Amino acid sequence: MSVSEADDLPLFAPSKKVYPQSVSGPFRRLKWGLLVVCLAIYYLLPFLRWDRGPNLPDQAILLDLAHNRFYFFFIEIWPQEVYYFTGLLVLAAFVLFLMNAVAGRIWCGYLCPQTVWTDLFLAVERAFEGDRRERMQRDDAPWSADKLWRKGAKHLVWLMIAWWTGGAWVLYFADAPTLVRQLATLTAPGMAYVWIGILTFTTYALAGHMREQVCKFMCPWPRIQAALTDDEALNVTYRYDRGEPRVSVKQAARLRAAGQPAGDCVDCRQCIAVCPTGIDIRDGAQLDCIQCGLCIDACDTVMDKIGRPARLIGYDTEANLKRRQDGLAPVYRPLRLRTAIYAALILLVGGAMLYQLATRSTAGISVLHERTPLFVRLHDGSLRNAYTVRLLNKRPETRPFALSVAGLPGIGVEAVGVRATADFRPVIDVDPDSSREVRVLVTVPPGTPLEQSQVITFTASDLFAGEVVRTQDHFIAP
């Protein structure tokens, strides 16, 4: 090849459209079952009710942006408790790492939203345009009335699914039945229509048109998981120790009769035809493989027809391939140092979050010392500091909090504009599910030995429920 001919070659080979063929088998049935469960959860969960009492929303899962609350069944998360979301993200990462260490990209193959919606869109496509061969022939054929209505109907159903996908998403941010009525009568907030439009477009584009391109080029997980796996992780694997050399069924029979080696693979290419990313699993581990197991079903069907053992392609480990080549029995080690560390981290993070939830307070207190002036000397010689105290009430009813301050002898406390108890403690009423700020004056009588800065403790006690919250600040002296 001359230099000029080499310069004319394209840098990248053009991609070809993938036409996945339908297949039946245990892995396909598992994927159908998970698809139904995942879609049912996503579409129906906003309509699930959960009674939280009066004056609170009864939607089981609700991200209430208007009131800065997140409701998840009996759990209510406030904006300042964002660390729960951080914990969930960390927990999800460790679960994903553990799944990868045990069985490869099972998330990608069975539970990833891109996989679930792509499977749904493929099912619609097959319903209107037929299986792989029919779709390929129809795409190559000139336009006709039959081709037009089939493709038009397919895209219409795709758009309906995409529209409802976007519509279901916005239902998590408002009362679902109310928002559905508003959407139907065109009285919903404008932002709801904007987000439905965005998610309709992205779902239609990603699941209907981009499909395997998302997994190959857009998703970062294949690159990350390659650094997290090892030779003991289960992956969809072509058992080349059994499949090679590839020969036809008749030739394999002749070779075996003559006592010569013959592989079980008959090069039927069914594993390629059913692959949603269009790869050849026989080429070994590849970033494009999403580990969906459909090639296992396709290969098992062929092995059954030619009378050979199943699982020429199956979930296996690289270590076992080497063991079988050395004449050793396969060994499966799901419990090893890597998986034990991930499991321990999951238990640690999950346990910490559960403990925090179990011991979380439904009240809160914060104190801010006034800067100007830092202290005031009164006419009788006593010393006064002023503070802004914020009390937080996370419950759905009004709560009275009695405020006291300790840390110095003879210390006195006064809150501006509030009532007091019989023992002269200020009582601050905080409305349901809200916070309240009050100006608090702390006074120390004359003659009290003082340092320039001394720690004092603010305590707020719920007069009804008995819950107590505390915080500390400093009393400033000359």
XYZ file of C-alpha atoms in Angstrom:
478
model
C 0.000 0.000 0.000
C 1.406 3.353 -0.995
C 1.634 6.342 1.328
C -1.056 8.164 -0.650
C -3.419 5.204 -0.369
C -2.821 5.008 3.369
C -3.588 8.705 3.724
C -6.966 8.162 2.052
C -8.073 5.571 4.612
C -10.605 6.813 7.202
C -9.376 7.220 10.772
C -12.397 5.337 12.138
C -14.452 2.558 10.552
C -18.043 3.703 9.953
C -20.511 2.221 12.437
C -23.246 -0.048 11.190
C -26.805 -0.083 12.429
C -27.435 -2.900 14.875
C -30.551 -5.041 14.363
C -30.878 -7.221 17.489
C -32.757 -10.459 16.877
C -35.382 -11.697 19.314
C -34.433 -14.672 21.449
C -36.092 -16.814 24.114
C -34.568 -18.412 27.164
C -34.073 -17.964 30.912
C -32.021 -14.777 30.634
C -34.499 -13.173 28.262
C -37.354 -14.087 30.622
C -35.397 -12.634 33.543
C -34.914 -9.408 31.615
C -38.635 -9.231 30.777
C -39.527 -9.731 34.428
C -37.129 -7.033 35.620
C -38.339 -4.698 32.867
C -41.952 -5.033 34.031
C -40.997 -4.524 37.690
C -38.751 -1.508 37.014
C -41.263 0.230 34.743
C -44.147 -0.469 37.133
C -42.181 1.076 39.996
C -41.228 4.129 37.965
C -44.646 4.831 36.452
C -46.896 3.908 39.397
C -44.904 4.904 42.485
C -45.978 8.593 42.391
C -49.586 7.476 42.919
C -48.797 5.490 46.074
C -50.191 7.202 49.183
C -48.718 7.449 52.689
C -50.630 9.080 55.564
C -48.413 11.505 57.474
C -51.151 13.273 59.378
C -52.865 16.626 58.872
C -51.239 19.474 56.967
C -48.689 17.169 55.319
C -48.656 15.672 51.800
C -49.824 12.071 51.526
C -47.713 11.093 48.498
C -45.344 8.282 49.460
C -42.365 9.697 47.528
C -42.336 13.425 46.942
C -39.597 15.957 46.287
C -41.399 19.077 47.487
C -39.261 21.889 46.116
C -41.791 24.554 47.105
C -41.366 23.703 50.802
C -37.788 22.378 50.624
C -38.682 18.874 51.739
C -38.094 15.348 50.488
C -40.588 12.713 51.631
C -39.843 9.004 51.359
C -42.611 7.029 53.059
C -42.090 7.688 56.807
C -38.835 9.613 56.282
C -38.759 13.392 55.876
C -35.513 15.033 54.765
C -34.822 18.746 55.241
C -32.381 20.810 53.116
C -29.766 20.877 55.898
C -29.824 17.070 55.937
C -28.297 16.805 52.481
C -25.732 14.394 53.937
C -28.386 11.668 53.636
C -28.302 12.082 49.853
C -24.507 12.007 49.964
C -24.697 8.773 51.963
C -27.121 7.260 49.457
C -24.792 8.107 46.572
C -21.827 6.561 48.391
C -23.919 3.492 49.237
C -25.064 3.144 45.620
C -21.457 3.343 44.431
C -20.336 0.564 46.777
C -23.308 -1.605 45.762
C -22.361 -1.097 42.129
C -18.746 -2.003 42.907
C -19.877 -5.158 44.706
C -22.172 -6.178 41.852
C -19.296 -5.727 39.415
C -16.868 -7.718 41.568
C -19.324 -10.623 41.874
C -20.939 -10.792 38.420
C -19.593 -8.093 36.138
C -21.905 -5.550 34.525
C -25.206 -7.030 35.711
C -26.402 -3.476 36.359
C -25.843 -2.597 32.707
C -27.409 -5.779 31.379
C -30.554 -5.912 33.512
C -31.276 -2.765 35.544
C -29.801 0.271 33.802
C -32.576 2.650 32.608
C -30.938 2.792 29.167
C -31.189 -1.011 28.907
C -34.752 -1.170 30.239
C -36.172 1.515 27.938
C -34.189 0.251 24.935
C -35.670 -3.225 25.452
C -39.134 -1.665 25.600
C -38.565 0.348 22.427
C -37.171 -2.736 20.644
C -40.292 -4.687 21.590
C -42.439 -1.955 20.035
C -40.242 -1.957 16.924
C -40.579 -5.722 16.506
C -44.342 -5.485 16.952
C -44.641 -3.133 13.964
C -41.700 -4.051 11.749
C -40.974 -7.686 12.540
C -37.786 -9.407 13.651
C -34.218 -8.774 12.555
C -34.421 -10.032 8.970
C -37.706 -8.252 8.249
C -36.416 -4.966 9.655
C -33.244 -5.140 7.604
C -35.164 -5.921 4.420
C -37.684 -3.170 5.096
C -34.948 -0.579 5.677
C -33.279 -1.529 2.385
C -36.564 -1.487 0.452
C -37.928 1.690 -1.173
C -40.638 3.642 0.609
C -44.164 2.266 0.300
C -47.498 2.686 2.047
C -46.823 -0.388 4.188
C -43.366 0.835 5.201
C -44.693 4.323 5.900
C -47.518 3.289 8.224
C -45.381 0.755 10.099
C -42.574 3.196 10.770
C -45.009 6.013 11.491
C -46.940 3.898 13.995
C -43.699 2.772 15.635
C -42.436 6.320 16.108
C -45.838 7.441 17.378
C -45.827 4.741 20.077
C -42.212 5.598 20.913
C -43.179 9.229 21.400
C -46.128 8.249 23.593
C -43.875 6.125 25.795
C -41.285 8.899 25.938
C -43.962 11.467 26.778
C -45.327 9.393 29.634
C -41.773 8.772 30.855
C -41.245 12.524 31.127
C -44.705 12.969 32.610
C -44.062 10.344 35.284
C -40.834 12.077 36.275
C -42.486 15.418 37.054
C -45.097 13.597 39.176
C -42.397 13.021 41.785
C -42.222 16.804 42.332
C -45.927 17.501 42.957
C -49.078 15.708 44.047
C -49.479 13.177 41.250
C -53.311 13.031 40.829
C -53.560 16.819 41.004
C -50.771 17.352 38.485
C -52.250 14.774 36.088
C -55.546 16.703 36.079
C -53.686 19.972 35.521
C -51.683 18.501 32.666
C -54.852 17.138 31.060
C -56.613 20.519 31.328
C -53.493 22.508 30.304
C -53.423 24.350 33.634
C -50.178 22.860 34.982
C -47.173 25.097 35.726
C -45.163 25.958 32.644
C -42.007 24.361 34.055
C -43.790 20.991 34.152
C -44.361 21.125 30.389
C -40.747 22.198 29.825
C -39.350 19.216 31.729
C -41.793 16.804 30.120
C -40.629 18.074 26.735
C -36.941 17.686 27.642
C -37.379 14.161 29.000
C -39.617 13.154 26.097
C -36.904 14.170 23.657
C -34.065 12.495 25.581
C -35.980 9.236 26.087
C -37.027 9.111 22.426
C -33.495 9.864 21.242
C -31.542 7.645 23.638
C -33.805 4.574 23.673
C -35.146 4.816 20.130
C -32.196 6.012 18.060
C -28.896 6.069 19.932
C -29.336 2.760 21.805
C -25.986 0.943 21.853
C -24.136 4.209 21.103
C -24.975 5.372 24.625
C -23.368 2.257 26.106
C -20.350 2.409 23.795
C -19.469 6.095 23.813
C -21.508 8.105 26.327
C -21.546 5.946 29.461
C -18.389 6.155 31.632
C -19.120 2.977 33.594
C -17.487 0.494 31.141
C -14.197 2.351 31.526
C -14.510 2.505 35.310
C -15.582 -1.111 35.849
C -12.583 -2.365 33.879
C -10.403 -1.116 36.729
C -12.627 -2.716 39.390
C -12.880 -6.255 38.057
C -10.518 -9.218 38.431
C -10.063 -12.762 37.111
C -12.514 -14.163 39.705
C -15.495 -12.003 38.644
C -18.270 -13.740 36.717
C -18.750 -12.366 33.226
C -20.544 -13.514 30.091
C -17.768 -15.580 28.564
C -17.184 -17.657 25.459
C -15.534 -20.864 26.655
C -12.942 -21.059 23.917
C -11.331 -24.090 25.560
C -14.457 -25.980 24.527
C -15.557 -24.073 21.425
C -12.355 -24.089 19.370
C -11.590 -24.998 16.655
C -14.807 -23.814 15.020
C -16.164 -26.216 12.422
C -19.529 -27.115 10.930
C -21.733 -29.768 12.499
C -20.935 -32.360 9.813
C -17.215 -31.619 9.869
C -17.172 -31.817 13.674
C -18.784 -35.283 13.494
C -16.138 -36.459 11.040
C -13.289 -35.076 13.110
C -14.572 -36.624 16.333
C -15.062 -39.973 14.584
C -11.443 -39.787 13.503
C -10.312 -38.934 17.022
C -9.312 -35.409 16.097
C -10.208 -32.256 18.065
C -13.345 -30.356 17.083
C -14.924 -27.449 18.917
C -18.600 -27.133 19.798
C -18.896 -23.718 18.116
C -20.401 -24.122 14.643
C -19.953 -20.436 13.752
C -23.708 -19.889 13.401
C -23.283 -16.219 14.514
C -26.503 -16.297 16.513
C -24.645 -14.784 19.464
C -23.866 -11.768 17.277
C -27.392 -11.512 15.846
C -29.051 -11.218 19.278
C -26.452 -8.883 20.828
C -27.932 -5.403 21.487
C -24.518 -3.796 20.930
C -23.612 -5.922 17.910
C -20.364 -7.432 19.225
C -18.927 -10.925 18.855
C -18.592 -12.377 22.356
C -16.116 -14.912 20.976
C -13.553 -12.131 20.641
C -13.149 -12.077 24.434
C -13.804 -9.384 27.029
C -14.911 -6.096 25.454
C -16.011 -2.713 26.788
C -19.036 -2.814 24.465
C -20.475 -5.949 26.109
C -23.231 -5.056 28.608
C -23.383 -8.621 30.028
C -27.098 -9.039 29.269
C -26.885 -12.818 28.738
C -28.924 -12.895 25.525
C -26.040 -14.553 23.666
C -26.202 -17.354 26.267
C -29.855 -18.024 25.393
C -29.093 -17.943 21.659
C -26.115 -20.302 21.965
C -27.978 -22.719 24.251
C -30.755 -22.956 21.679
C -28.243 -23.935 18.975
C -26.436 -26.403 21.269
C -29.749 -28.068 22.048
C -30.524 -28.452 18.326
C -27.153 -30.067 17.515
C -27.084 -32.261 20.604
C -24.180 -30.601 22.411
C -24.017 -29.506 26.075
C -25.391 -26.095 26.944
C -23.411 -23.078 28.195
C -20.768 -22.880 25.521
C -21.325 -19.213 26.330
C -22.118 -18.615 29.988
C -21.278 -16.698 33.117
C -17.740 -17.729 33.960
C -14.422 -16.328 35.170
C -11.128 -15.831 33.385
C -9.477 -17.863 36.132
C -11.720 -20.853 35.387
C -10.886 -20.730 31.682
C -7.223 -21.120 32.601
C -8.004 -23.853 35.132
C -9.870 -25.924 32.563
C -7.026 -25.550 30.083
C -4.699 -26.942 32.764
C -7.063 -29.853 33.395
C -8.333 -28.487 36.724
C -11.923 -28.258 37.973
C -13.517 -24.774 37.949
C -13.668 -22.896 41.238
C -16.071 -20.033 41.993
C -15.097 -17.571 44.705
C -17.789 -14.912 45.160
C -16.463 -14.294 48.699
C -12.931 -12.917 48.519
C -11.038 -9.901 49.853
C -12.405 -7.476 47.267
C -16.063 -8.436 47.774
C -15.631 -8.625 51.552
C -14.288 -5.049 51.624
C -17.170 -3.768 49.489
C -19.733 -5.615 51.633
C -18.154 -4.236 54.818
C -18.238 -0.681 53.439
C -21.901 -1.122 52.468
C -22.728 -2.309 55.995
C -20.712 0.530 57.517
C -22.299 3.311 55.467
C -25.779 1.762 55.648
C -25.491 1.224 59.394
C -24.321 4.781 59.979
C -27.249 6.149 57.980
C -29.748 3.936 59.814
C -28.318 4.997 63.177
C -28.510 8.640 62.171
C -32.124 8.199 61.062
C -33.072 6.347 64.243
C -31.532 8.987 66.502
C -32.298 12.097 64.453
C -33.979 14.975 66.214
C -37.218 16.614 65.145
C -36.014 19.924 66.557
C -32.924 22.029 66.139
C -31.238 25.076 67.608
C -28.534 27.407 66.323
C -27.081 30.544 67.921
C -25.352 33.527 66.366
C -23.575 36.058 68.617
C -24.276 39.678 67.700
C -21.106 41.408 66.546
C -21.936 45.044 67.277
C -21.491 45.491 70.136
C -19.914 42.278 71.475
C -20.993 43.158 75.026
C -22.762 45.939 76.943
C -22.047 47.115 80.513
C -25.360 48.005 82.205
C -25.827 50.808 84.758
C -25.768 48.369 87.679
C -22.444 46.885 86.581
C -23.855 43.685 85.060
C -22.625 42.502 81.646
C -24.890 41.609 78.736
C -24.366 39.775 75.425
C -26.976 39.586 72.674
C -27.625 36.577 70.417
C -29.892 35.544 67.566
C -31.367 32.136 68.355
C -33.025 30.084 65.622
C -35.288 27.198 66.649
C -36.316 24.550 64.129
C -39.533 22.505 64.347
C -39.727 19.490 62.007
C -43.083 18.237 63.261
C -46.532 19.052 61.799
C -47.821 20.833 64.919
C -46.890 24.017 66.806
C -44.366 23.339 69.561
C -43.466 25.561 72.567
C -39.766 25.522 73.496
C -38.541 26.763 76.882
C -35.115 28.361 76.517
C -32.428 28.320 79.211
C -28.734 29.215 79.301
C -26.081 27.689 81.553
C -22.332 27.994 82.049
C -21.920 31.027 84.337
C -23.126 31.641 87.923
C -26.224 33.819 88.240
C -26.723 33.953 84.487
C -30.029 35.397 83.269
C -31.784 35.018 79.917
C -34.449 37.126 78.249
C -36.018 36.655 74.796
C -37.484 39.704 73.127
C -41.212 39.532 72.411
C -42.035 36.086 73.880
C -43.829 34.827 76.954
C -42.159 33.165 79.933
C -42.789 30.110 82.146
C -43.399 30.207 85.874
C -39.658 29.796 86.453
C -39.001 32.783 84.140
C -37.699 30.755 81.195
C -38.625 32.299 77.823
C -41.098 30.172 75.834
C -40.763 30.342 72.059
C -43.667 28.970 69.981
C -42.505 27.567 66.648
C -45.053 26.942 63.905
C -45.435 23.506 62.285
C -42.682 22.437 59.911
C -40.836 25.760 60.137
C -38.248 27.736 62.051
C -38.293 30.919 64.137
C -35.652 33.457 65.072
C -35.683 35.463 68.331
C -33.279 37.964 69.870
C -31.976 36.666 73.184
C -30.236 38.764 75.847
C -27.905 36.944 78.268
C -26.914 38.875 81.401
C -24.305 38.123 84.079
C -24.605 39.959 87.431
C -21.843 42.321 88.617
C -18.941 40.783 90.484
C -19.068 37.460 88.559
C -15.534 36.262 87.770
C -15.263 36.259 83.974
C -12.724 35.354 81.372
C -12.539 37.302 78.136
C -14.430 34.500 76.354
C -16.302 31.755 78.126
C -18.418 28.902 76.735
C -22.131 28.900 77.605
C -24.786 26.341 76.674
C -28.194 27.164 75.169
C -30.884 24.548 75.850
C -34.351 24.421 74.281
C -36.888 21.981 75.784
C -40.171 21.024 74.150
C -42.778 21.562 76.880
C -45.101 18.900 75.372
C -42.931 16.156 73.868
C -39.962 16.618 76.194
C -37.401 16.698 73.389
C -34.277 18.678 74.275
C -31.744 20.266 71.912
C -28.555 22.088 72.856
C -25.817 24.172 71.328
C -22.900 26.248 72.599
C -21.530 29.728 72.011
C -19.266 32.172 73.811
C -20.015 34.896 76.349
C -17.702 37.835 75.687
C -16.341 40.012 78.504
C -13.919 42.978 78.532
